[in-house]
Short mmCIF file of C-alpha atoms in Angstrom, two decimals:
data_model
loop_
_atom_site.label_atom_id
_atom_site.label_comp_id
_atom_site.label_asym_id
_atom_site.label_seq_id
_atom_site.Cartn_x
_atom_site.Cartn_y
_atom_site.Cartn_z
CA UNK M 17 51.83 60.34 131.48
CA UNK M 18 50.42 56.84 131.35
CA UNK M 19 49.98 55.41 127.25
CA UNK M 20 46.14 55.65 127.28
CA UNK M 21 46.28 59.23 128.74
CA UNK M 22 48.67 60.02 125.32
CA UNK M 23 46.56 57.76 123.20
CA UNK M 24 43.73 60.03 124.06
CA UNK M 25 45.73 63.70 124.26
CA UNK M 26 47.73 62.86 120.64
CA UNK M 27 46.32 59.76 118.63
CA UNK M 28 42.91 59.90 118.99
CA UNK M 29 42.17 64.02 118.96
CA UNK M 30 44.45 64.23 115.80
CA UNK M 31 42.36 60.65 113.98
CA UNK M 32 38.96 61.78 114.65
CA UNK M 33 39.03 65.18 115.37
CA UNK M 34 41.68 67.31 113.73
CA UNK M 35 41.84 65.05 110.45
CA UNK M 36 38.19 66.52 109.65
CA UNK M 37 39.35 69.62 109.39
CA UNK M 38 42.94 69.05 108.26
CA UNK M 39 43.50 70.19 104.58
CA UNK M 40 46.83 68.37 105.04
CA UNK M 41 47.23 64.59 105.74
CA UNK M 42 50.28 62.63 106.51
CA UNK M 43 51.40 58.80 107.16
CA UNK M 44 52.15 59.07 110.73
CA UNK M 45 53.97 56.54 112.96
CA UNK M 46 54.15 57.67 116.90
CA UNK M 47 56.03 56.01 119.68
CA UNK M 48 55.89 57.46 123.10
CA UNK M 49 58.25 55.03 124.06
CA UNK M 50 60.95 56.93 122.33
CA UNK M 51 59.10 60.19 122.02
CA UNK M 52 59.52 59.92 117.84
CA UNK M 53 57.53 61.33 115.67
CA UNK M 54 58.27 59.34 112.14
CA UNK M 55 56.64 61.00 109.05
CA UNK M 56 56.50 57.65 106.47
CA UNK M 57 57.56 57.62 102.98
CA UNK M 58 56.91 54.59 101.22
CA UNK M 59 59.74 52.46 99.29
CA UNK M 60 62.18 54.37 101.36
CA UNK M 61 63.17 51.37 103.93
CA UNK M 62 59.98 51.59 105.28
CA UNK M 63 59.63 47.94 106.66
CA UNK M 64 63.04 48.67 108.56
CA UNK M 65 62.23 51.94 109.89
CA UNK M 66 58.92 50.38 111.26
CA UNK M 67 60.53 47.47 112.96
CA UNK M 68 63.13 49.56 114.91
CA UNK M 69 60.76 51.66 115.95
CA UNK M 70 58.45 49.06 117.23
CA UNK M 71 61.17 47.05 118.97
CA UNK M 72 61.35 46.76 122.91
CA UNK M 73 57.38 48.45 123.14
CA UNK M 74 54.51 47.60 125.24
CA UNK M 75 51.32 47.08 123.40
CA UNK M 76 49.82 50.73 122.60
CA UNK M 77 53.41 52.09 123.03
CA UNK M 78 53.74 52.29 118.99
CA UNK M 79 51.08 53.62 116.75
CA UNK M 80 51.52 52.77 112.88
CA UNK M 81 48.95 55.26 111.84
CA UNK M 82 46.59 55.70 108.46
CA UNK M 83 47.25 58.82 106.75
CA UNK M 84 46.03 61.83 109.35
CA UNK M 85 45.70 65.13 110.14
CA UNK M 86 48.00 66.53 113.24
CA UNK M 87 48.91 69.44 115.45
CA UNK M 88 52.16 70.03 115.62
CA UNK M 89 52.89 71.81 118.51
CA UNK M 90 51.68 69.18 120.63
CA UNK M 91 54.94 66.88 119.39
CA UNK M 92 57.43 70.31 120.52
CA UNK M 93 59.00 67.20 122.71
CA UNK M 94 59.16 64.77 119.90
CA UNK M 95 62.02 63.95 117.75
CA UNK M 96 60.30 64.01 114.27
CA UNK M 97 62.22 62.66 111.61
CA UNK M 98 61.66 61.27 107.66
CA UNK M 99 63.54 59.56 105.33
CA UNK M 100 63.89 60.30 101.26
CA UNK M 101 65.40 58.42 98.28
CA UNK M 102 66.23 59.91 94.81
CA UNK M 103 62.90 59.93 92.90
CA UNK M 104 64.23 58.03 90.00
CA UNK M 105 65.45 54.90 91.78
CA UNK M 106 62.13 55.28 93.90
CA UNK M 107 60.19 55.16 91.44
CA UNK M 108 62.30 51.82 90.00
CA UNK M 109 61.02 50.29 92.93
CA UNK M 110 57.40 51.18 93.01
CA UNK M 111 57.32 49.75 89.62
CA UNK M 112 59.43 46.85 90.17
CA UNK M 113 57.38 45.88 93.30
CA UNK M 114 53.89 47.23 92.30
CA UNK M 115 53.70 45.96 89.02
CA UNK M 116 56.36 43.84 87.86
CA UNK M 117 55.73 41.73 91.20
CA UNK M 118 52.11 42.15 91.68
CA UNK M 119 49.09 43.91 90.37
CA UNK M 120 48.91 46.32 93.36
CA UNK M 121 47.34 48.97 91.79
CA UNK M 122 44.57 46.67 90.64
CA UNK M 123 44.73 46.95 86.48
CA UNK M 124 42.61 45.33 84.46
CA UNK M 125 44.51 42.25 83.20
CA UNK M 126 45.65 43.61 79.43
CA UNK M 127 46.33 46.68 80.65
CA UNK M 128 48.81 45.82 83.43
CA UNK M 129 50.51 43.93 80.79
CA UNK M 130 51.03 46.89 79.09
CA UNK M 131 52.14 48.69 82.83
CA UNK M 132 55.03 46.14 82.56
CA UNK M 133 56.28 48.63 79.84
CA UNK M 134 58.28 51.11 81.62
CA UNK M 135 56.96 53.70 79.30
CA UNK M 136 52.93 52.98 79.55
CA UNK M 137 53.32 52.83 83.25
CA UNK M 138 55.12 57.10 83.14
CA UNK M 139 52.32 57.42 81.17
CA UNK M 140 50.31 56.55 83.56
CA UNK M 141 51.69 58.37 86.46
CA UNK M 142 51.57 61.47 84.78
CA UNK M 143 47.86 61.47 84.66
CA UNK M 144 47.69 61.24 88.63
CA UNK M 145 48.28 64.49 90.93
CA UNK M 146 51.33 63.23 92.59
CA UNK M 147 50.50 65.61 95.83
CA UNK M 148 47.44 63.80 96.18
CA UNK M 149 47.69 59.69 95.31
CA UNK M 150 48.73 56.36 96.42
CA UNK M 151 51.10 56.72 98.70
CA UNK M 152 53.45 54.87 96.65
CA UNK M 153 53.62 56.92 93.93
CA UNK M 154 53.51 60.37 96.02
CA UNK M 155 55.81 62.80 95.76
CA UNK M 156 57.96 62.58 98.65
CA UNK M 157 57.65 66.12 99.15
CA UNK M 158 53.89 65.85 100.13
CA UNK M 159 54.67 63.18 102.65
CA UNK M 160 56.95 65.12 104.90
CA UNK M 161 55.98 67.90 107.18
CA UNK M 162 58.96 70.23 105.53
CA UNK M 163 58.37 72.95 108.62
CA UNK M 164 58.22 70.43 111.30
CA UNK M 165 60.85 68.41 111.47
CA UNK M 166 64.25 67.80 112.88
CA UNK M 167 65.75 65.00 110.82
CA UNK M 168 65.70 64.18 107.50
CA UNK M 169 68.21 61.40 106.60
CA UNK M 170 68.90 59.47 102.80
CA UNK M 171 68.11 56.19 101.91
CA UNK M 172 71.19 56.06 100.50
CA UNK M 173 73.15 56.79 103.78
CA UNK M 174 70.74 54.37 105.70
CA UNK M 175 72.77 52.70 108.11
CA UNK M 176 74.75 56.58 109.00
CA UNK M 177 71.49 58.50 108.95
CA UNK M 178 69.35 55.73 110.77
CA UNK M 179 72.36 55.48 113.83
CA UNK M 180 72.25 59.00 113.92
CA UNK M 181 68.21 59.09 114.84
CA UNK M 182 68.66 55.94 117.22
CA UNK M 183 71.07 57.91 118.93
CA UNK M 184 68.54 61.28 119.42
CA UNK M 185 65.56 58.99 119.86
CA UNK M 186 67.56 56.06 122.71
CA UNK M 187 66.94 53.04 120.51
CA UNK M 188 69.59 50.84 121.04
CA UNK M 189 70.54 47.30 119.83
CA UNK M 190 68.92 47.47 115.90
CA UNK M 191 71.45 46.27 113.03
CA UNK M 192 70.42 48.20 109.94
CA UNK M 193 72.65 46.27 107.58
CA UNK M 194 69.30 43.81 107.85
CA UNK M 195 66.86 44.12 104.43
CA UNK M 196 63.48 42.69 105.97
CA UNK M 197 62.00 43.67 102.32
CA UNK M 198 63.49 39.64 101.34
CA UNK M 199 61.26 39.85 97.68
CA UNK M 200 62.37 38.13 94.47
CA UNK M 201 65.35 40.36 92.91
CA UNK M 202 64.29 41.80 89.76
CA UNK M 203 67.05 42.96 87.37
CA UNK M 204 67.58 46.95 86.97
CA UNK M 205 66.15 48.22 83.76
CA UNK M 206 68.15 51.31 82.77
CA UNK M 207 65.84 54.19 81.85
CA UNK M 208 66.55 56.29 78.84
CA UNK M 209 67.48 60.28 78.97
CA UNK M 210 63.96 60.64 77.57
CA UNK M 211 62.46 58.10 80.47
CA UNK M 212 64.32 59.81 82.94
CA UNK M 213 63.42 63.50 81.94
CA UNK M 214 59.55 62.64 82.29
CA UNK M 215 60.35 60.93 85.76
CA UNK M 216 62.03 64.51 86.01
CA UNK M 217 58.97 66.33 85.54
CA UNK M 218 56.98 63.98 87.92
CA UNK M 219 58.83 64.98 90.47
CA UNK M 220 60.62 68.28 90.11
CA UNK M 221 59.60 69.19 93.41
CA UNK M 222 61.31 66.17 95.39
CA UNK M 223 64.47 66.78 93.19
CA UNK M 224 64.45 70.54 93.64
CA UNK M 225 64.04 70.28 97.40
CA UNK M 226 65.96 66.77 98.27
CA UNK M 227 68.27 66.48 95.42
CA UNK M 228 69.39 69.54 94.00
CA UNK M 229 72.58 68.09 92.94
CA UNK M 230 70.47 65.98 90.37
CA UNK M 231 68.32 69.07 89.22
CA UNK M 232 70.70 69.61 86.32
CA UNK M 233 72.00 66.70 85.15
CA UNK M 234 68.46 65.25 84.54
CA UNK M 235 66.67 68.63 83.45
CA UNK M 236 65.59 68.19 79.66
#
């Protein structure tokens, strides 16, 4: 089946069709290239995943899609796959990156000075509906189709998990040892028991379902 024929069968009916009626959205990624299905969760090697997907396909070939409504059982063929991290260093990053770095999430000036605080910016994310926000700060949990998918590797067993979805998917020649996410290094800030217990409750979900092995040690 030519590209535009799946544009039109997959992309397109799922964008402006089944996303109307979708209660559930997610950050898709498609290549019929490779017949992958990549289900995107953000500050979890993101830029990577996207370039080795992308590598080696004609124009149309790769679809980096907004967030979208789908049917699954038209992917039965596809290799459908996610990534996670641990929610606590995850979260490090989002607030390294998003605040410390920039002013992504578009404070007013005094205030994101006071987001620079570790504890005004928890705080703040536990005003938001983590199911439901930027997809920065979303629980991974609400970005992964949990009952449609066949791979779900660990940020921190990249380069194993990564080779392992190459291999399904056919991509060959990709070096995951490269960072493409080159920004200015930002020291660590340790979090206290207290910080981390309220990242806890954030995100019980993601730690309940993706890292159980953390579920006690971090419980209050």
């Amino acid at each position: 089946m030519s590209v535009v024929k799946f544009k039109l069968k997959h992309f397109y009916l799922n964008k402006y069709l089944i996303t109307l009626f979708s209660k559930k959205k997610y950050f898709l990624s498609y290549n019929y290239k490779y017949k992958a299905i990549w289900y995107r969760t953000y500050k979890v090697a993101s830029r990577t995943i996207d370039h080795h997907l992308k590598q080696e396909c004609e124009p149309g070939e790769y679809i980096y899609a907004s967030a979208m409504g789908y049917i699954p059982s038209m992917f039965s063929d596809y290799f459908k796959f996610a990534f996670v991290r641990n929610p606590e260093n995850r979260f490090r990053s989002a607030w390294k990156d998003k605040v410390l770095r920039s002013n992504y999430f578009g404070f007013e000036e005094r205030e994101h000075e006071r987001m620079k605080d570790i504890n005004h910016f928890i705080s703040w994310v536990e005003t938001l509906d983590v199911k439901n926000c930027d997809e920065h700060l979303m629980a991974q949990s609400s970005l992964v189709d949990m009952n449609n998918i066949d791979f779900l590797g660990r940020f921190e067993f990249f380069q194993e998990d990564f080779s392992y979805v190459a291999k399904k998917i056919g991509l060959k020649d990709f070096d995951t040892s490269q960072k493409l996410n080159k920004t200015e290094k930002i020291p660590d800030q340790e979090f206290t028991f207290e910080q981390r217990s309220r990242i806890f409750n954030i995100y019980r979900k993601d730690f309940e379902i993706f890292y159980p092995e953390h579920h006690n040690t971090l419980k209050p």
